[in-house]
mmCIF file of C-alpha atoms in Angstrom:
data_model
loop_
_atom_site.group_PDB
_atom_site.id
_atom_site.type_symbol
_atom_site.label_atom_id
_atom_site.label_comp_id
_atom_site.label_asym_id
_atom_site.label_seq_id
_atom_site.Cartn_x
_atom_site.Cartn_y
_atom_site.Cartn_z
ATOM 1 C CA UNK A 1 -48.523 -25.177 30.629
ATOM 2 C CA UNK A 2 -49.035 -23.525 27.232
ATOM 3 C CA UNK A 3 -49.430 -25.495 24.018
ATOM 4 C CA UNK A 4 -45.876 -24.933 22.787
ATOM 5 C CA UNK A 5 -44.507 -26.192 26.108
ATOM 6 C CA UNK A 6 -46.859 -29.163 25.895
ATOM 7 C CA UNK A 7 -45.526 -29.930 22.432
ATOM 8 C CA UNK A 8 -41.921 -29.798 23.611
ATOM 9 C CA UNK A 9 -42.695 -32.069 26.562
ATOM 10 C CA UNK A 10 -44.305 -34.657 24.297
ATOM 11 C CA UNK A 11 -41.407 -34.572 21.864
ATOM 12 C CA UNK A 12 -38.718 -34.899 24.540
ATOM 13 C CA UNK A 13 -40.401 -37.538 26.685
ATOM 14 C CA UNK A 14 -43.051 -39.630 24.986
ATOM 15 C CA UNK A 15 -41.086 -40.305 21.801
ATOM 16 C CA UNK A 16 -38.553 -42.249 23.856
ATOM 17 C CA UNK A 17 -41.075 -44.972 24.618
ATOM 18 C CA UNK A 18 -42.225 -47.857 22.450
ATOM 19 C CA UNK A 19 -45.685 -49.375 22.163
ATOM 20 C CA UNK A 20 -46.912 -52.370 20.182
ATOM 21 C CA UNK A 21 -49.463 -50.277 18.315
ATOM 22 C CA UNK A 22 -46.949 -47.791 16.931
ATOM 23 C CA UNK A 23 -47.924 -44.603 18.738
ATOM 24 C CA UNK A 24 -44.388 -43.893 19.943
ATOM 25 C CA UNK A 25 -40.934 -43.969 18.381
ATOM 26 C CA UNK A 26 -38.613 -46.756 19.379
ATOM 27 C CA UNK A 27 -35.221 -45.044 19.462
ATOM 28 C CA UNK A 28 -33.361 -41.769 19.826
ATOM 29 C CA UNK A 29 -32.473 -41.868 16.146
ATOM 30 C CA UNK A 30 -36.153 -41.822 15.236
ATOM 31 C CA UNK A 31 -36.581 -38.805 17.493
ATOM 32 C CA UNK A 32 -33.835 -36.952 15.632
ATOM 33 C CA UNK A 33 -35.490 -37.804 12.336
ATOM 34 C CA UNK A 34 -38.996 -36.837 13.476
ATOM 35 C CA UNK A 35 -39.059 -33.507 11.639
ATOM 36 C CA UNK A 36 -38.010 -35.104 8.367
ATOM 37 C CA UNK A 37 -40.528 -37.917 8.798
ATOM 38 C CA UNK A 38 -43.351 -35.460 9.421
ATOM 39 C CA UNK A 39 -42.462 -33.464 6.324
ATOM 40 C CA UNK A 40 -42.522 -36.621 4.255
ATOM 41 C CA UNK A 41 -45.893 -37.585 5.687
ATOM 42 C CA UNK A 42 -47.300 -34.147 4.951
ATOM 43 C CA UNK A 43 -46.105 -34.235 1.350
ATOM 44 C CA UNK A 44 -47.326 -37.806 0.813
ATOM 45 C CA UNK A 45 -50.968 -37.876 -0.222
ATOM 46 C CA UNK A 46 -50.968 -41.654 -0.335
ATOM 47 C CA UNK A 47 -53.095 -43.227 2.373
ATOM 48 C CA UNK A 48 -51.703 -45.250 5.292
ATOM 49 C CA UNK A 49 -51.281 -48.896 4.356
ATOM 50 C CA UNK A 50 -52.489 -50.224 7.707
ATOM 51 C CA UNK A 51 -53.716 -49.232 11.165
ATOM 52 C CA UNK A 52 -50.237 -48.977 12.633
ATOM 53 C CA UNK A 53 -49.134 -46.493 9.979
ATOM 54 C CA UNK A 54 -52.377 -44.538 10.346
ATOM 55 C CA UNK A 55 -51.830 -44.220 14.097
ATOM 56 C CA UNK A 56 -48.233 -43.142 13.529
ATOM 57 C CA UNK A 57 -49.332 -40.427 11.105
ATOM 58 C CA UNK A 58 -52.046 -39.339 13.507
ATOM 59 C CA UNK A 59 -49.472 -38.898 16.244
ATOM 60 C CA UNK A 60 -47.203 -36.860 13.975
ATOM 61 C CA UNK A 61 -50.136 -34.693 12.903
ATOM 62 C CA UNK A 62 -51.141 -34.105 16.530
ATOM 63 C CA UNK A 63 -47.612 -33.035 17.391
ATOM 64 C CA UNK A 64 -47.591 -30.656 14.449
ATOM 65 C CA UNK A 65 -50.903 -29.201 15.620
ATOM 66 C CA UNK A 66 -49.501 -28.656 19.109
ATOM 67 C CA UNK A 67 -46.425 -27.052 17.592
ATOM 68 C CA UNK A 68 -48.765 -24.730 15.711
ATOM 69 C CA UNK A 69 -50.509 -24.013 19.036
ATOM 70 C CA UNK A 70 -53.870 -25.452 18.005
ATOM 71 C CA UNK A 71 -55.945 -26.177 21.082
ATOM 72 C CA UNK A 72 -59.147 -27.375 19.379
ATOM 73 C CA UNK A 73 -58.573 -30.594 17.446
ATOM 74 C CA UNK A 74 -60.800 -33.040 15.616
ATOM 75 C CA UNK A 75 -59.638 -36.631 15.063
ATOM 76 C CA UNK A 76 -61.557 -39.162 12.972
ATOM 77 C CA UNK A 77 -60.786 -42.804 12.210
ATOM 78 C CA UNK A 78 -62.877 -45.299 10.213
ATOM 79 C CA UNK A 79 -65.938 -46.676 11.960
ATOM 80 C CA UNK A 80 -65.055 -49.735 14.018
ATOM 81 C CA UNK A 81 -61.292 -49.573 13.444
ATOM 82 C CA UNK A 82 -59.498 -52.358 15.303
ATOM 83 C CA UNK A 83 -56.414 -50.749 16.841
ATOM 84 C CA UNK A 84 -55.268 -53.941 18.552
ATOM 85 C CA UNK A 85 -54.888 -52.329 21.970
ATOM 86 C CA UNK A 86 -57.334 -54.680 23.686
ATOM 87 C CA UNK A 87 -57.206 -58.427 23.245
ATOM 88 C CA UNK A 88 -60.692 -59.849 22.837
ATOM 89 C CA UNK A 89 -62.157 -62.926 21.144
ATOM 90 C CA UNK A 90 -63.073 -62.120 17.542
ATOM 91 C CA UNK A 91 -66.456 -63.757 17.896
ATOM 92 C CA UNK A 92 -67.618 -60.944 20.188
ATOM 93 C CA UNK A 93 -67.079 -58.318 17.528
ATOM 94 C CA UNK A 94 -68.685 -59.961 14.531
ATOM 95 C CA UNK A 95 -72.267 -60.121 13.461
ATOM 96 C CA UNK A 96 -73.639 -62.614 10.980
ATOM 97 C CA UNK A 97 -73.574 -59.976 8.242
ATOM 98 C CA UNK A 98 -70.028 -58.862 9.013
ATOM 99 C CA UNK A 99 -71.062 -55.342 10.013
ATOM 100 C CA UNK A 100 -69.546 -53.902 13.218
ATOM 101 C CA UNK A 101 -71.603 -54.468 16.344
ATOM 102 C CA UNK A 102 -72.082 -51.952 19.144
ATOM 103 C CA UNK A 103 -69.438 -53.881 21.072
ATOM 104 C CA UNK A 104 -66.942 -53.256 18.264
ATOM 105 C CA UNK A 105 -67.873 -49.584 17.957
ATOM 106 C CA UNK A 106 -67.472 -48.967 21.706
ATOM 107 C CA UNK A 107 -64.208 -50.897 21.819
ATOM 108 C CA UNK A 108 -62.807 -49.002 18.846
ATOM 109 C CA UNK A 109 -63.586 -45.602 20.400
ATOM 110 C CA UNK A 110 -62.147 -46.734 23.741
ATOM 111 C CA UNK A 111 -58.944 -47.990 22.098
ATOM 112 C CA UNK A 112 -58.479 -44.685 20.274
ATOM 113 C CA UNK A 113 -58.918 -42.817 23.546
ATOM 114 C CA UNK A 114 -56.374 -45.161 25.164
ATOM 115 C CA UNK A 115 -53.821 -44.322 22.463
ATOM 116 C CA UNK A 116 -54.220 -40.596 23.080
ATOM 117 C CA UNK A 117 -54.014 -41.024 26.843
ATOM 118 C CA UNK A 118 -50.709 -42.828 26.357
ATOM 119 C CA UNK A 119 -49.435 -40.063 24.089
ATOM 120 C CA UNK A 120 -50.182 -37.314 26.587
ATOM 121 C CA UNK A 121 -48.821 -39.129 29.660
ATOM 122 C CA UNK A 122 -45.864 -36.702 29.946
ATOM 123 C CA UNK A 123 -48.246 -33.985 31.213
ATOM 124 C CA UNK A 124 -49.365 -36.256 34.072
ATOM 125 C CA UNK A 125 -52.443 -38.449 34.284
ATOM 126 C CA UNK A 126 -54.095 -36.122 36.785
ATOM 127 C CA UNK A 127 -54.113 -33.429 34.084
ATOM 128 C CA UNK A 128 -55.753 -35.609 31.397
ATOM 129 C CA UNK A 129 -59.535 -36.014 31.269
ATOM 130 C CA UNK A 130 -61.188 -38.694 29.159
ATOM 131 C CA UNK A 131 -64.895 -37.918 28.810
ATOM 132 C CA UNK A 132 -67.226 -40.649 27.598
ATOM 133 C CA UNK A 133 -70.875 -40.017 26.778
ATOM 134 C CA UNK A 134 -72.359 -42.449 29.280
ATOM 135 C CA UNK A 135 -71.376 -43.791 32.683
ATOM 136 C CA UNK A 136 -71.374 -47.383 31.404
ATOM 137 C CA UNK A 137 -68.739 -46.494 28.801
ATOM 138 C CA UNK A 138 -66.627 -44.716 31.416
ATOM 139 C CA UNK A 139 -66.905 -47.724 33.737
ATOM 140 C CA UNK A 140 -65.775 -50.057 30.953
ATOM 141 C CA UNK A 141 -62.679 -47.911 30.354
ATOM 142 C CA UNK A 142 -61.872 -47.826 34.067
ATOM 143 C CA UNK A 143 -62.067 -51.604 34.187
ATOM 144 C CA UNK A 144 -59.939 -52.108 31.072
ATOM 145 C CA UNK A 145 -57.280 -49.575 32.050
ATOM 146 C CA UNK A 146 -57.079 -50.400 35.752
ATOM 147 C CA UNK A 147 -53.532 -50.924 36.978
ATOM 148 C CA UNK A 148 -51.917 -49.667 33.769
ATOM 149 C CA UNK A 149 -49.669 -46.695 34.597
ATOM 150 C CA UNK A 150 -49.539 -45.638 30.925
ATOM 151 C CA UNK A 151 -53.320 -45.202 31.016
ATOM 152 C CA UNK A 152 -53.294 -42.832 33.991
ATOM 153 C CA UNK A 153 -56.081 -40.275 33.516
ATOM 154 C CA UNK A 154 -59.348 -38.979 34.923
ATOM 155 C CA UNK A 155 -62.119 -41.002 33.331
ATOM 156 C CA UNK A 156 -65.497 -39.292 33.437
ATOM 157 C CA UNK A 157 -69.019 -39.502 31.996
ATOM 158 C CA UNK A 158 -70.768 -36.513 30.466
ATOM 159 C CA UNK A 159 -74.316 -37.800 30.953
ATOM 160 C CA UNK A 160 -75.252 -39.074 34.392
ATOM 161 C CA UNK A 161 -79.011 -38.597 34.326
ATOM 162 C CA UNK A 162 -81.178 -41.234 35.895
ATOM 163 C CA UNK A 163 -83.757 -42.876 33.645
ATOM 164 C CA UNK A 164 -86.675 -41.277 35.446
ATOM 165 C CA UNK A 165 -85.106 -37.836 35.201
ATOM 166 C CA UNK A 166 -84.433 -38.309 31.490
ATOM 167 C CA UNK A 167 -88.037 -39.290 30.890
ATOM 168 C CA UNK A 168 -89.297 -36.236 32.761
ATOM 169 C CA UNK A 169 -86.963 -33.976 30.848
ATOM 170 C CA UNK A 170 -88.150 -35.446 27.562
ATOM 171 C CA UNK A 171 -91.733 -34.598 28.395
ATOM 172 C CA UNK A 172 -90.833 -31.079 29.456
ATOM 173 C CA UNK A 173 -88.868 -30.368 26.297
ATOM 174 C CA UNK A 174 -91.625 -31.192 23.838
ATOM 175 C CA UNK A 175 -92.716 -27.572 23.524
ATOM 176 C CA UNK A 176 -89.193 -26.136 23.493
ATOM 177 C CA UNK A 177 -87.449 -24.792 20.454
ATOM 178 C CA UNK A 178 -84.169 -26.272 19.259
ATOM 179 C CA UNK A 179 -81.984 -23.635 20.948
ATOM 180 C CA UNK A 180 -83.829 -24.070 24.254
ATOM 181 C CA UNK A 181 -83.340 -27.820 24.136
ATOM 182 C CA UNK A 182 -79.632 -27.414 23.432
ATOM 183 C CA UNK A 183 -79.278 -24.991 26.340
ATOM 184 C CA UNK A 184 -81.123 -27.411 28.598
ATOM 185 C CA UNK A 185 -78.513 -30.055 27.895
ATOM 186 C CA UNK A 186 -75.941 -27.752 29.471
ATOM 187 C CA UNK A 187 -77.915 -26.215 32.325
ATOM 188 C CA UNK A 188 -80.023 -29.114 33.615
ATOM 189 C CA UNK A 189 -78.384 -30.985 36.457
ATOM 190 C CA UNK A 190 -77.556 -34.561 35.393
ATOM 191 C CA UNK A 191 -78.827 -36.687 38.243
ATOM 192 C CA UNK A 192 -77.396 -35.495 41.523
ATOM 193 C CA UNK A 193 -73.964 -34.658 40.133
ATOM 194 C CA UNK A 194 -74.705 -31.288 38.547
ATOM 195 C CA UNK A 195 -73.633 -30.224 35.058
ATOM 196 C CA UNK A 196 -70.486 -31.786 33.614
ATOM 197 C CA UNK A 197 -67.343 -29.766 34.270
ATOM 198 C CA UNK A 198 -63.644 -30.337 33.777
ATOM 199 C CA UNK A 199 -61.652 -30.736 37.008
ATOM 200 C CA UNK A 200 -59.431 -27.825 37.918
ATOM 201 C CA UNK A 201 -55.992 -28.091 36.358
ATOM 202 C CA UNK A 202 -57.093 -30.059 33.293
ATOM 203 C CA UNK A 203 -54.593 -29.554 30.491
ATOM 204 C CA UNK A 204 -55.892 -32.092 27.971
ATOM 205 C CA UNK A 205 -59.556 -33.050 27.548
ATOM 206 C CA UNK A 206 -60.403 -35.980 25.285
ATOM 207 C CA UNK A 207 -64.077 -36.283 24.315
ATOM 208 C CA UNK A 208 -64.828 -39.767 23.039
ATOM 209 C CA UNK A 209 -67.346 -40.059 20.200
ATOM 210 C CA UNK A 210 -69.548 -37.148 21.309
ATOM 211 C CA UNK A 211 -72.864 -36.745 19.522
ATOM 212 C CA UNK A 212 -75.128 -33.740 18.965
ATOM 213 C CA UNK A 213 -76.462 -34.073 22.518
ATOM 214 C CA UNK A 214 -72.974 -33.632 23.991
ATOM 215 C CA UNK A 215 -71.834 -30.719 21.811
ATOM 216 C CA UNK A 216 -73.564 -27.959 23.860
ATOM 217 C CA UNK A 217 -71.658 -29.156 26.937
ATOM 218 C CA UNK A 218 -68.391 -29.181 25.004
ATOM 219 C CA UNK A 219 -69.131 -25.683 23.728
ATOM 220 C CA UNK A 220 -69.566 -24.432 27.291
ATOM 221 C CA UNK A 221 -66.404 -26.203 28.440
ATOM 222 C CA UNK A 222 -64.380 -24.649 25.623
ATOM 223 C CA UNK A 223 -65.641 -21.220 26.678
ATOM 224 C CA UNK A 224 -64.988 -21.793 30.381
ATOM 225 C CA UNK A 225 -61.601 -23.494 30.022
ATOM 226 C CA UNK A 226 -60.172 -21.084 27.476
ATOM 227 C CA UNK A 227 -57.609 -21.752 24.785
ATOM 228 C CA UNK A 228 -55.003 -22.864 27.313
ATOM 229 C CA UNK A 229 -56.754 -26.227 27.661
ATOM 230 C CA UNK A 230 -56.274 -28.598 24.749
ATOM 231 C CA UNK A 231 -59.662 -30.046 23.738
ATOM 232 C CA UNK A 232 -59.637 -33.025 21.367
ATOM 233 C CA UNK A 233 -62.695 -34.616 19.791
ATOM 234 C CA UNK A 234 -62.280 -38.303 18.980
ATOM 235 C CA UNK A 235 -64.644 -39.624 16.306
ATOM 236 C CA UNK A 236 -67.178 -36.813 16.738
ATOM 237 C CA UNK A 237 -67.928 -37.055 12.980
ATOM 238 C CA UNK A 238 -68.784 -33.359 12.798
ATOM 239 C CA UNK A 239 -69.241 -33.466 9.017
ATOM 240 C CA UNK A 240 -72.410 -35.508 9.504
ATOM 241 C CA UNK A 241 -74.032 -32.857 11.721
ATOM 242 C CA UNK A 242 -76.074 -30.313 9.789
ATOM 243 C CA UNK A 243 -77.418 -28.163 12.638
ATOM 244 C CA UNK A 244 -75.310 -27.032 15.585
ATOM 245 C CA UNK A 245 -78.089 -24.934 17.083
ATOM 246 C CA UNK A 246 -76.483 -21.483 17.234
ATOM 247 C CA UNK A 247 -74.130 -19.351 15.151
ATOM 248 C CA UNK A 248 -71.563 -19.509 17.961
ATOM 249 C CA UNK A 249 -71.665 -23.295 18.071
ATOM 250 C CA UNK A 250 -71.453 -23.518 14.298
ATOM 251 C CA UNK A 251 -68.334 -21.360 14.297
ATOM 252 C CA UNK A 252 -66.760 -23.384 17.100
ATOM 253 C CA UNK A 253 -67.250 -26.814 15.570
ATOM 254 C CA UNK A 254 -66.866 -25.906 11.912
ATOM 255 C CA UNK A 255 -64.106 -23.284 12.124
ATOM 256 C CA UNK A 256 -62.341 -23.243 15.496
ATOM 257 C CA UNK A 257 -61.978 -27.013 15.731
ATOM 258 C CA UNK A 258 -59.421 -28.022 13.126
ATOM 259 C CA UNK A 259 -59.248 -31.400 11.454
ATOM 260 C CA UNK A 260 -55.894 -32.762 12.578
ATOM 261 C CA UNK A 261 -56.325 -36.316 11.317
ATOM 262 C CA UNK A 262 -59.133 -37.800 9.247
ATOM 263 C CA UNK A 263 -59.511 -41.159 7.577
ATOM 264 C CA UNK A 264 -63.156 -41.722 6.833
ATOM 265 C CA UNK A 265 -65.702 -42.661 4.203
ATOM 266 C CA UNK A 266 -66.393 -40.178 1.442
ATOM 267 C CA UNK A 267 -70.053 -39.511 0.593
ATOM 268 C CA UNK A 268 -70.877 -42.946 -0.815
ATOM 269 C CA UNK A 269 -73.794 -41.733 -2.912
ATOM 270 C CA UNK A 270 -71.388 -39.436 -4.779
ATOM 271 C CA UNK A 271 -68.150 -41.425 -4.648
ATOM 272 C CA UNK A 272 -68.788 -45.145 -4.022
ATOM 273 C CA UNK A 273 -65.955 -47.127 -2.416
ATOM 274 C CA UNK A 274 -63.985 -43.933 -1.780
ATOM 275 C CA UNK A 275 -62.586 -42.408 1.376
ATOM 276 C CA UNK A 276 -61.154 -39.127 2.575
ATOM 277 C CA UNK A 277 -57.772 -38.672 4.196
ATOM 278 C CA UNK A 278 -56.011 -35.716 5.799
ATOM 279 C CA UNK A 279 -53.134 -35.326 8.235
ATOM 280 C CA UNK A 280 -52.364 -31.829 9.562
ATOM 281 C CA UNK A 281 -51.034 -29.645 8.051
ATOM 282 C CA UNK A 282 -51.292 -31.582 4.810
ATOM 283 C CA UNK A 283 -54.013 -31.470 2.144
ATOM 284 C CA UNK A 284 -57.203 -33.485 1.854
ATOM 285 C CA UNK A 285 -57.133 -36.529 -0.408
ATOM 286 C CA UNK A 286 -60.053 -38.368 -1.975
ATOM 287 C CA UNK A 287 -59.024 -41.936 -2.761
ATOM 288 C CA UNK A 288 -60.713 -44.975 -4.201
ATOM 289 C CA UNK A 289 -60.174 -48.494 -2.895
ATOM 290 C CA UNK A 290 -59.991 -51.087 -5.657
ATOM 291 C CA UNK A 291 -60.848 -54.692 -4.916
ATOM 292 C CA UNK A 292 -57.148 -55.518 -4.847
ATOM 293 C CA UNK A 293 -54.404 -53.197 -3.622
ATOM 294 C CA UNK A 294 -54.102 -49.926 -1.750
ATOM 295 C CA UNK A 295 -56.440 -46.909 -2.157
ATOM 296 C CA UNK A 296 -55.573 -44.727 -5.137
ATOM 297 C CA UNK A 297 -55.774 -40.893 -4.783
ATOM 298 C CA UNK A 298 -58.102 -39.285 -7.318
ATOM 299 C CA UNK A 299 -58.330 -35.757 -5.860
ATOM 300 C CA UNK A 300 -56.073 -33.642 -3.645
ATOM 301 C CA UNK A 301 -56.865 -30.139 -2.368
ATOM 302 C CA UNK A 302 -56.414 -27.878 0.669
ATOM 303 C CA UNK A 303 -60.035 -27.979 1.853
ATOM 304 C CA UNK A 304 -62.277 -30.931 2.659
ATOM 305 C CA UNK A 305 -63.947 -31.979 -0.620
ATOM 306 C CA UNK A 306 -67.639 -31.234 -0.819
ATOM 307 C CA UNK A 307 -70.210 -33.751 -2.029
ATOM 308 C CA UNK A 308 -70.173 -32.055 -5.419
ATOM 309 C CA UNK A 309 -66.369 -32.150 -5.647
ATOM 310 C CA UNK A 310 -66.307 -35.830 -4.672
ATOM 311 C CA UNK A 311 -68.910 -36.613 -7.315
ATOM 312 C CA UNK A 312 -67.049 -34.701 -10.021
ATOM 313 C CA UNK A 313 -63.760 -36.441 -9.206
ATOM 314 C CA UNK A 314 -65.418 -39.850 -9.208
ATOM 315 C CA UNK A 315 -67.247 -39.198 -12.465
ATOM 316 C CA UNK A 316 -63.942 -38.327 -14.124
ATOM 317 C CA UNK A 317 -62.312 -41.523 -12.879
ATOM 318 C CA UNK A 318 -61.519 -44.083 -15.534
ATOM 319 C CA UNK A 319 -61.840 -47.683 -14.369
ATOM 320 C CA UNK A 320 -60.147 -50.593 -16.050
ATOM 321 C CA UNK A 321 -62.284 -53.435 -17.335
ATOM 322 C CA UNK A 322 -60.822 -55.643 -14.611
ATOM 323 C CA UNK A 323 -61.835 -53.228 -11.845
ATOM 324 C CA UNK A 324 -65.336 -52.868 -13.259
ATOM 325 C CA UNK A 325 -65.743 -56.615 -13.159
ATOM 326 C CA UNK A 326 -64.685 -57.239 -9.564
ATOM 327 C CA UNK A 327 -65.727 -54.106 -7.628
ATOM 328 C CA UNK A 328 -68.311 -54.523 -4.867
ATOM 329 C CA UNK A 329 -69.508 -52.092 -2.227
ATOM 330 C CA UNK A 330 -67.578 -52.223 1.048
ATOM 331 C CA UNK A 331 -69.553 -52.775 4.239
ATOM 332 C CA UNK A 332 -67.059 -51.142 6.558
ATOM 333 C CA UNK A 333 -64.504 -48.422 5.884
ATOM 334 C CA UNK A 334 -62.191 -50.106 8.385
ATOM 335 C CA UNK A 335 -61.913 -52.937 5.862
ATOM 336 C CA UNK A 336 -59.766 -50.672 3.678
ATOM 337 C CA UNK A 337 -56.877 -51.458 5.981
ATOM 338 C CA UNK A 338 -56.703 -55.025 4.708
#
C-alpha cells in the first residue's frame, strides 16, 4: 500500500468514527468539510486552545503529510501532556513540586502512541508496529491496551539486552569512537533476540520517545524498509540532539524527517515562557503565554526559529505593566493548555 492509498483509506474509513479525545470526526458532514477545515488550520497561526484541539490539528496535519506522500514524520507534543486516554488517579502523576514524574512522562508518551494506533487502524493492526525503547514500557502498553480492538497493533521493544550484557558492552565500548559506538547499537545482538527489526509487511512504524541510543536502529530500519513504510517519531525531540554521529544520520533526522506537528517549549534562555507551534504544511509560530489567556504569536515564519531568532523576537516584544507584574516562569509546557 503506497502512501497516497494509505491517505485515502484513512480519510474514507477512520474519519467516520468518533473518540472522546477528538482524534476522529463525528459525522459525514465533518468528513465533507475536512479539506476546508485543514486549510483554515494551516492559515491559522494561533495555537490550539486545549489538548483536544491540538490532537485534532495533529491528525489533520498527519493526513496532509500522507497526502503529500511524506513517509518520514516527526511529531512532538509538550512534555507530560495529559491526553485523557487513560484514566488514572491524579495523585500518581504529581510530585510535591508539581513537576511531571516519570510515571506521567511514560503515560503521556503511551497515550500519544495509542492515539496514532487508533488513527491508523484502517490499515489493519497487524500492519502497525509500536516500538517502545524498553521491554517494560512495551509490557505496560500491552497491559493497558489488552482487549481493545481499536488498539490492535504489534507492540515491540527496541532494547532487550539483559543487565549483564549491557554492563559487558559498556566496558567494551570505552575505547570506541562515537561512530563505532553508534554502529554497535545496531549490530550487537540485544539479549537472545537479535537486532531489532520490523516484522514483514509493516506499513506504519511508530517509534515512541526514542533517544540518541535508539536513532542508529531507526536509521537502519528506514534504510531497510524503504520509503514505502511510513515511519513516525513520537516525541523524539530531535531539536535537542546536537550530534547524530554520521553525515547520513544527520541528513535523515534533520532533513528527511519532516516536522508534521510540533507544540513544544521554545529555548527558554532566549524566549522565556514562550513555545513553538507548527502543523504541516503551515508555518512555524513563536508564541508567548501570558499569565492569563491564550498564547499570543510574536513570530511566524516558514522555518523553525533558531535560538537567535527567538531571542530577537522576544527582545522586541512589548509587555504591558500588568503582564510584567504577574508573569512567572512555567514549570511545565503542558500547563499552557490550561
